[in-house]
PDB file of C-alpha atoms in Angstrom:
ATOM      1  CA  UNK Z 767      92.513 109.509 113.759  1.00 71.00           C
ATOM      2  CA  UNK Z 768      92.845 107.243 110.810  1.00 80.00           C
ATOM      3  CA  UNK Z 769      95.330 104.428 110.916  1.00 91.00           C
ATOM      4  CA  UNK Z 770      96.517 101.756 108.524  1.00 95.00           C
ATOM      5  CA  UNK Z 771      98.209  98.591 109.775  1.00 96.00           C
ATOM      6  CA  UNK Z 772     100.222  96.222 107.644  1.00 97.00           C
ATOM      7  CA  UNK Z 773     101.484  93.463 109.897  1.00 96.00           C
ATOM      8  CA  UNK Z 774     103.606  91.579 107.349  1.00 96.00           C
ATOM      9  CA  UNK Z 775     107.013  93.222 106.908  1.00 94.00           C
ATOM     10  CA  UNK Z 776     107.928  90.635 104.284  1.00 95.00           C
ATOM     11  CA  UNK Z 777     106.244  87.954 102.260  1.00 96.00           C
ATOM     12  CA  UNK Z 778     107.622  85.254 100.007  1.00 96.00           C
ATOM     13  CA  UNK Z 779     105.761  83.547  97.199  1.00 97.00           C
ATOM     14  CA  UNK Z 780     106.675  81.307  94.327  1.00 97.00           C
ATOM     15  CA  UNK Z 781     106.052  82.371  90.793  1.00 97.00           C
ATOM     16  CA  UNK Z 782     102.527  81.574  89.535  1.00 97.00           C
ATOM     17  CA  UNK Z 783     101.118  81.221  93.038  1.00 97.00           C
ATOM     18  CA  UNK Z 784      98.601  83.587  94.620  1.00 97.00           C
ATOM     19  CA  UNK Z 785      99.516  85.761  97.594  1.00 98.00           C
ATOM     20  CA  UNK Z 786      97.505  87.855 100.018  1.00 98.00           C
ATOM     21  CA  UNK Z 787      98.904  90.999 101.574  1.00 98.00           C
ATOM     22  CA  UNK Z 788      97.112  92.049 104.733  1.00 98.00           C
ATOM     23  CA  UNK Z 789      95.809  95.506 105.553  1.00 98.00           C
ATOM     24  CA  UNK Z 790      93.580  96.595 108.403  1.00 97.00           C
ATOM     25  CA  UNK Z 791      92.372 100.113 108.975  1.00 96.00           C
ATOM     26  CA  UNK Z 792      90.798 102.191 111.653  1.00 94.00           C
ATOM     27  CA  UNK Z 793      88.505 105.121 111.023  1.00 90.00           C
ATOM     28  CA  UNK Z 794      85.367 106.670 112.431  1.00 88.00           C
ATOM     29  CA  UNK Z 795      84.334 107.981 109.024  1.00 86.00           C
ATOM     30  CA  UNK Z 796      81.474 106.275 107.208  1.00 87.00           C
ATOM     31  CA  UNK Z 797      82.784 107.358 103.835  1.00 86.00           C
ATOM     32  CA  UNK Z 798      86.375 106.563 102.962  1.00 89.00           C
ATOM     33  CA  UNK Z 799      88.535 105.118 100.243  1.00 90.00           C
ATOM     34  CA  UNK Z 800      91.165 102.411 100.339  1.00 93.00           C
ATOM     35  CA  UNK Z 801      94.120 102.197  97.979  1.00 94.00           C
ATOM     36  CA  UNK Z 802      97.003  99.892  97.230  1.00 96.00           C
ATOM     37  CA  UNK Z 803     100.240 101.152  95.758  1.00 96.00           C
ATOM     38  CA  UNK Z 804     103.274  99.242  94.511  1.00 97.00           C
ATOM     39  CA  UNK Z 805     106.812 100.544  94.872  1.00 96.00           C
ATOM     40  CA  UNK Z 806     109.423  98.587  92.889  1.00 96.00           C
ATOM     41  CA  UNK Z 807     113.107  98.866  93.638  1.00 94.00           C
ATOM     42  CA  UNK Z 808     113.335 101.774  91.188  1.00 93.00           C
ATOM     43  CA  UNK Z 809     111.370 103.834  93.695  1.00 92.00           C
ATOM     44  CA  UNK Z 810     108.298 105.073  91.879  1.00 92.00           C
ATOM     45  CA  UNK Z 811     104.840 104.715  93.394  1.00 94.00           C
ATOM     46  CA  UNK Z 812     102.390 102.854  91.174  1.00 93.00           C
ATOM     47  CA  UNK Z 813      98.656 102.884  91.838  1.00 92.00           C
ATOM     48  CA  UNK Z 814      97.157  99.394  91.768  1.00 95.00           C
ATOM     49  CA  UNK Z 815      93.579  99.360  92.964  1.00 94.00           C
ATOM     50  CA  UNK Z 816      90.899 101.358  94.779  1.00 92.00           C
ATOM     51  CA  UNK Z 817      87.928 100.390  96.951  1.00 93.00           C
ATOM     52  CA  UNK Z 818      85.273 102.812  98.154  1.00 90.00           C
ATOM     53  CA  UNK Z 819      83.619 102.210 101.503  1.00 90.00           C
ATOM     54  CA  UNK Z 820      80.194 102.060  99.889  1.00 89.00           C
ATOM     55  CA  UNK Z 821      81.220  99.727  97.081  1.00 88.00           C
ATOM     56  CA  UNK Z 822      79.364  96.462  97.503  1.00 87.00           C
ATOM     57  CA  UNK Z 823      81.625  94.451  95.262  1.00 93.00           C
ATOM     58  CA  UNK Z 824      85.302  93.837  95.764  1.00 95.00           C
ATOM     59  CA  UNK Z 825      87.471  95.819  93.401  1.00 94.00           C
ATOM     60  CA  UNK Z 826      89.459  93.966  90.762  1.00 96.00           C
ATOM     61  CA  UNK Z 827      92.137  95.152  88.340  1.00 95.00           C
ATOM     62  CA  UNK Z 828      93.619  92.395  86.237  1.00 96.00           C
ATOM     63  CA  UNK Z 829      95.583  90.094  88.548  1.00 97.00           C
ATOM     64  CA  UNK Z 830      94.891  92.330  91.543  1.00 97.00           C
ATOM     65  CA  UNK Z 831      91.796  92.087  93.683  1.00 97.00           C
ATOM     66  CA  UNK Z 832      90.921  93.724  96.958  1.00 97.00           C
ATOM     67  CA  UNK Z 833      89.266  91.542  99.565  1.00 96.00           C
ATOM     68  CA  UNK Z 834      87.173  94.147 101.359  1.00 96.00           C
ATOM     69  CA  UNK Z 835      85.648  93.091 104.668  1.00 96.00           C
ATOM     70  CA  UNK Z 836      84.042  96.193 106.072  1.00 94.00           C
ATOM     71  CA  UNK Z 837      82.928  94.736 109.395  1.00 94.00           C
ATOM     72  CA  UNK Z 838      86.459  93.520 110.077  1.00 95.00           C
ATOM     73  CA  UNK Z 839      87.959  96.752 108.725  1.00 95.00           C
ATOM     74  CA  UNK Z 840      90.271  94.851 106.448  1.00 97.00           C
ATOM     75  CA  UNK Z 841      91.286  95.521 102.839  1.00 97.00           C
ATOM     76  CA  UNK Z 842      93.644  92.754 101.820  1.00 98.00           C
ATOM     77  CA  UNK Z 843      95.310  92.747  98.419  1.00 98.00           C
ATOM     78  CA  UNK Z 844      95.262  89.477  96.534  1.00 98.00           C
ATOM     79  CA  UNK Z 845      97.720  88.985  93.684  1.00 98.00           C
ATOM     80  CA  UNK Z 846      96.915  85.990  91.555  1.00 95.00           C
ATOM     81  CA  UNK Z 847      99.482  84.132  89.467  1.00 95.00           C
ATOM     82  CA  UNK Z 848     102.489  86.004  90.876  1.00 97.00           C
ATOM     83  CA  UNK Z 849     105.191  87.111  88.480  1.00 97.00           C
ATOM     84  CA  UNK Z 850     108.837  87.942  89.128  1.00 97.00           C
ATOM     85  CA  UNK Z 851     108.022  91.572  88.355  1.00 97.00           C
ATOM     86  CA  UNK Z 852     105.648  91.644  91.316  1.00 98.00           C
ATOM     87  CA  UNK Z 853     108.627  91.736  93.683  1.00 98.00           C
ATOM     88  CA  UNK Z 854     108.278  95.145  95.321  1.00 97.00           C
ATOM     89  CA  UNK Z 855     107.056  97.033  98.369  1.00 97.00           C
ATOM     90  CA  UNK Z 856     103.282  97.255  98.648  1.00 98.00           C
ATOM     91  CA  UNK Z 857     101.532 100.012 100.554  1.00 97.00           C
ATOM     92  CA  UNK Z 858      97.951 100.102 101.723  1.00 97.00           C
ATOM     93  CA  UNK Z 859      96.492 103.582 102.151  1.00 94.00           C
ATOM     94  CA  UNK Z 860      93.263 105.221 103.208  1.00 92.00           C
ATOM     95  CA  UNK Z 861      91.679 108.511 102.297  1.00 88.00           C
ATOM     96  CA  UNK Z 862      89.595 110.613 104.613  1.00 74.00           C
ATOM     97  CA  UNK Z 863      85.938 111.302 103.935  1.00 66.00           C
ATOM     98  CA  UNK Z 864      85.288 112.694 100.497  1.00 58.00           C
ATOM     99  CA  UNK Z 865      86.615 116.210 100.387  1.00 62.00           C
ATOM    100  CA  UNK Z 866      88.059 116.217  96.913  1.00 62.00           C
ATOM    101  CA  UNK Z 867      91.458 115.922  98.511  1.00 70.00           C
ATOM    102  CA  UNK Z 868      93.530 112.780  98.329  1.00 73.00           C
ATOM    103  CA  UNK Z 869      95.139 113.101 101.721  1.00 82.00           C
ATOM    104  CA  UNK Z 870      96.172 109.520 102.104  1.00 89.00           C
ATOM    105  CA  UNK Z 871      97.338 107.817 105.259  1.00 91.00           C
ATOM    106  CA  UNK Z 872      99.757 105.010 104.437  1.00 94.00           C
ATOM    107  CA  UNK Z 873     100.699 101.811 106.168  1.00 96.00           C
ATOM    108  CA  UNK Z 874     104.320 100.842 106.711  1.00 96.00           C
ATOM    109  CA  UNK Z 875     104.347  98.506 103.747  1.00 96.00           C
ATOM    110  CA  UNK Z 876     104.968  94.839 102.956  1.00 97.00           C
ATOM    111  CA  UNK Z 877     107.947  93.727 100.930  1.00 97.00           C
ATOM    112  CA  UNK Z 878     106.993  90.936  98.546  1.00 98.00           C
ATOM    113  CA  UNK Z 879     109.594  88.683  97.023  1.00 98.00           C
ATOM    114  CA  UNK Z 880     108.578  86.388  94.204  1.00 97.00           C
ATOM    115  CA  UNK Z 881     110.917  83.484  93.579  1.00 96.00           C
ATOM    116  CA  UNK Z 882     111.224  81.406  90.392  1.00 94.00           C
TER     117      UNK Z 882
ATOM    118  CA  UNK U1213     102.446 108.797  83.015  1.00 60.00           C
ATOM    119  CA  UNK U1214     101.393 111.910  84.879  1.00 66.00           C
ATOM    120  CA  UNK U1215     103.642 114.839  84.071  1.00 92.00           C
ATOM    121  CA  UNK U1216     105.329 115.425  87.410  1.00 95.00           C
ATOM    122  CA  UNK U1217     108.938 116.493  87.695  1.00 96.00           C
ATOM    123  CA  UNK U1218     110.820 116.766  90.957  1.00 97.00           C
ATOM    124  CA  UNK U1219     114.105 118.580  91.316  1.00 97.00           C
ATOM    125  CA  UNK U1220     116.684 117.949  92.464  1.00 97.00           C
ATOM    126  CA  UNK U1221     116.426 114.169  92.414  1.00 97.00           C
ATOM    127  CA  UNK U1222     119.376 113.788  94.763  1.00 97.00           C
ATOM    128  CA  UNK U1223     120.873 116.260  97.188  1.00 97.00           C
ATOM    129  CA  UNK U1224     123.427 116.092  99.960  1.00 97.00           C
ATOM    130  CA  UNK U1225     123.590 119.041 102.299  1.00 97.00           C
ATOM    131  CA  UNK U1226     124.869 119.972 105.719  1.00 97.00           C
ATOM    132  CA  UNK U1227     122.934 120.541 108.902  1.00 97.00           C
ATOM    133  CA  UNK U1228     121.677 124.085 109.203  1.00 97.00           C
ATOM    134  CA  UNK U1229     121.573 124.909 105.511  1.00 96.00           C
ATOM    135  CA  UNK U1230     118.348 125.813 103.702  1.00 96.00           C
ATOM    136  CA  UNK U1231     117.024 123.413 101.102  1.00 97.00           C
ATOM    137  CA  UNK U1232     114.250 123.824  98.549  1.00 98.00           C
ATOM    138  CA  UNK U1233     112.696 120.981  96.623  1.00 98.00           C
ATOM    139  CA  UNK U1234     110.634 121.756  93.573  1.00 98.00           C
ATOM    140  CA  UNK U1235     107.667 119.924  92.145  1.00 98.00           C
ATOM    141  CA  UNK U1236     106.454 120.854  88.684  1.00 98.00           C
ATOM    142  CA  UNK U1237     103.333 119.408  87.048  1.00 97.00           C
ATOM    143  CA  UNK U1238     101.982 119.699  83.543  1.00 96.00           C
ATOM    144  CA  UNK U1239      98.579 118.154  84.304  1.00 91.00           C
ATOM    145  CA  UNK U1240      96.857 121.297  85.598  1.00 91.00           C
ATOM    146  CA  UNK U1241      95.688 119.325  88.648  1.00 90.00           C
ATOM    147  CA  UNK U1242      94.293 121.359  91.482  1.00 89.00           C
ATOM    148  CA  UNK U1243      95.793 119.505  94.421  1.00 91.00           C
ATOM    149  CA  UNK U1244      99.467 118.978  95.176  1.00 94.00           C
ATOM    150  CA  UNK U1245     101.113 117.214  98.089  1.00 95.00           C
ATOM    151  CA  UNK U1246     104.481 116.603  99.641  1.00 97.00           C
ATOM    152  CA  UNK U1247     105.123 113.288 101.376  1.00 97.00           C
ATOM    153  CA  UNK U1248     108.240 111.916 103.003  1.00 97.00           C
ATOM    154  CA  UNK U1249     109.123 108.227 103.047  1.00 97.00           C
ATOM    155  CA  UNK U1250     111.132 106.666 105.838  1.00 95.00           C
ATOM    156  CA  UNK U1251     111.743 103.005 106.686  1.00 88.00           C
ATOM    157  CA  UNK U1252     109.197 101.744 109.183  1.00 86.00           C
ATOM    158  CA  UNK U1253     106.892 104.721 108.612  1.00 88.00           C
ATOM    159  CA  UNK U1254     105.617 104.361 105.087  1.00 91.00           C
ATOM    160  CA  UNK U1255     104.721 107.691 103.525  1.00 95.00           C
ATOM    161  CA  UNK U1256     103.669 110.620 105.672  1.00 95.00           C
ATOM    162  CA  UNK U1257     102.043 113.825 104.516  1.00 94.00           C
ATOM    163  CA  UNK U1258     104.056 116.996 105.114  1.00 96.00           C
ATOM    164  CA  UNK U1259     101.982 119.711 103.450  1.00 96.00           C
ATOM    165  CA  UNK U1260      99.407 119.942 100.733  1.00 94.00           C
ATOM    166  CA  UNK U1261      97.896 122.603  98.499  1.00 94.00           C
ATOM    167  CA  UNK U1262      94.371 122.959  97.200  1.00 90.00           C
ATOM    168  CA  UNK U1263      95.045 125.914  94.941  1.00 90.00           C
ATOM    169  CA  UNK U1264      97.391 128.770  94.220  1.00 93.00           C
ATOM    170  CA  UNK U1265      98.493 130.269  97.535  1.00 91.00           C
ATOM    171  CA  UNK U1266      96.229 127.831  99.403  1.00 93.00           C
ATOM    172  CA  UNK U1267      98.194 125.394 101.512  1.00 94.00           C
ATOM    173  CA  UNK U1268      97.742 123.459 104.716  1.00 92.00           C
ATOM    174  CA  UNK U1269      99.740 121.318 107.085  1.00 93.00           C
ATOM    175  CA  UNK U1270      99.900 117.572 107.073  1.00 91.00           C
ATOM    176  CA  UNK U1271     100.929 115.043 109.671  1.00 90.00           C
ATOM    177  CA  UNK U1272     104.644 115.935 109.863  1.00 95.00           C
ATOM    178  CA  UNK U1273     104.883 119.614 108.957  1.00 95.00           C
ATOM    179  CA  UNK U1274     107.303 120.833 111.652  1.00 96.00           C
ATOM    180  CA  UNK U1275     110.486 122.195 110.095  1.00 96.00           C
ATOM    181  CA  UNK U1276     108.951 122.523 106.638  1.00 97.00           C
ATOM    182  CA  UNK U1277     107.271 125.296 104.712  1.00 97.00           C
ATOM    183  CA  UNK U1278     105.665 125.309 101.288  1.00 97.00           C
ATOM    184  CA  UNK U1279     104.634 127.765  98.640  1.00 97.00           C
ATOM    185  CA  UNK U1280     102.494 127.590  95.563  1.00 97.00           C
ATOM    186  CA  UNK U1281     102.564 130.726  93.441  1.00 95.00           C
ATOM    187  CA  UNK U1282     101.499 128.986  90.239  1.00 95.00           C
ATOM    188  CA  UNK U1283      99.226 126.028  89.583  1.00 94.00           C
ATOM    189  CA  UNK U1284     102.094 124.003  88.202  1.00 96.00           C
ATOM    190  CA  UNK U1285     104.705 124.538  90.918  1.00 97.00           C
ATOM    191  CA  UNK U1286     104.783 123.456  94.544  1.00 98.00           C
ATOM    192  CA  UNK U1287     107.932 124.184  96.541  1.00 98.00           C
ATOM    193  CA  UNK U1288     108.986 122.489  99.758  1.00 98.00           C
ATOM    194  CA  UNK U1289     111.520 124.388 101.872  1.00 98.00           C
ATOM    195  CA  UNK U1290     113.573 123.208 104.797  1.00 97.00           C
ATOM    196  CA  UNK U1291     114.641 126.494 106.388  1.00 93.00           C
ATOM    197  CA  UNK U1292     117.432 124.865 108.390  1.00 96.00           C
ATOM    198  CA  UNK U1293     117.958 121.235 107.508  1.00 96.00           C
ATOM    199  CA  UNK U1294     118.487 118.667 110.263  1.00 97.00           C
ATOM    200  CA  UNK U1295     119.673 115.076 110.082  1.00 97.00           C
ATOM    201  CA  UNK U1296     116.147 113.903 110.952  1.00 96.00           C
ATOM    202  CA  UNK U1297     115.010 115.340 107.638  1.00 97.00           C
ATOM    203  CA  UNK U1298     117.148 112.889 105.718  1.00 97.00           C
ATOM    204  CA  UNK U1299     114.495 111.107 103.697  1.00 98.00           C
ATOM    205  CA  UNK U1300     112.996 110.478 100.304  1.00 97.00           C
ATOM    206  CA  UNK U1301     110.508 113.179  99.411  1.00 98.00           C
ATOM    207  CA  UNK U1302     107.646 112.535  97.053  1.00 97.00           C
ATOM    208  CA  UNK U1303     105.501 115.094  95.358  1.00 97.00           C
ATOM    209  CA  UNK U1304     102.024 113.997  94.340  1.00 95.00           C
ATOM    210  CA  UNK U1305      99.113 115.518  92.484  1.00 93.00           C
ATOM    211  CA  UNK U1306      95.413 114.794  92.208  1.00 88.00           C
ATOM    212  CA  UNK U1307      92.280 116.237  90.780  1.00 81.00           C
ATOM    213  CA  UNK U1308      88.653 115.815  91.634  1.00 68.00           C
ATOM    214  CA  UNK U1309      87.707 112.830  89.522  1.00 58.00           C
ATOM    215  CA  UNK U1310      84.597 111.399  91.063  1.00 57.00           C
ATOM    216  CA  UNK U1311      85.142 109.180  94.018  1.00 57.00           C
ATOM    217  CA  UNK U1312      88.091 107.207  92.762  1.00 64.00           C
ATOM    218  CA  UNK U1313      90.575 109.971  92.212  1.00 65.00           C
ATOM    219  CA  UNK U1314      94.036 108.683  92.807  1.00 78.00           C
ATOM    220  CA  UNK U1315      97.319 110.260  93.694  1.00 85.00           C
ATOM    221  CA  UNK U1316      99.925 110.495  90.975  1.00 90.00           C
ATOM    222  CA  UNK U1317     103.450 110.551  92.332  1.00 94.00           C
ATOM    223  CA  UNK U1318     106.653 112.070  91.140  1.00 95.00           C
ATOM    224  CA  UNK U1319     109.835 110.011  91.059  1.00 94.00           C
ATOM    225  CA  UNK U1320     111.031 111.175  94.452  1.00 96.00           C
ATOM    226  CA  UNK U1321     113.899 113.312  95.710  1.00 97.00           C
ATOM    227  CA  UNK U1322     116.473 111.739  97.979  1.00 97.00           C
ATOM    228  CA  UNK U1323     117.806 114.220 100.533  1.00 98.00           C
ATOM    229  CA  UNK U1324     120.736 113.477 102.801  1.00 97.00           C
ATOM    230  CA  UNK U1325     121.522 115.906 105.617  1.00 97.00           C
ATOM    231  CA  UNK U1326     124.987 115.388 107.094  1.00 96.00           C
TER     232      UNK U1326
END
């Protein structure tokens, strides 16, 4: 069974600094996808970034990058130059082998607080 | 923003009563999902649908049923609500868009079972 582990319940970072949110996963599939979602205090789920298991380069989206280490089964999210608006819950998620479905398995989340 | 509407957004009900949550999409996406979010558990899949009248169970389906009679609507029913079903429920949709298809979420429905 697939499993996502986020070991950091909470993280603190100062504005303009970089922060890394940890995510490890467990799967026996060779083909899978990894996602990061942001949930601000308003409650909506916002897609941030995606990494496919066969992608050779780490995914990047603006200030977000995914540090993908396949052998270690880790998919850490790196936020550069943190902003106050980055304060939110962050969820790592994994999709099963390509079926067309997006049946995601989520981690328990990391709450990030960005201070001025 | 993806056109996903959940209703009701907030509901308080009593143990033993039936509850139906509705998810309506205007994106014509094939796949629809219901997740629940609880502290310490992240989001967990309840049921999903891969077409009209085609549904399947997710990780935490006990006590829930779903129906999809039209592409745009996916209903989640709690036949007899229990306090353990107090949660925030998210509807999500997706379509087959290559390998990077993402889930688009509704705004969530907060259900309290007293």
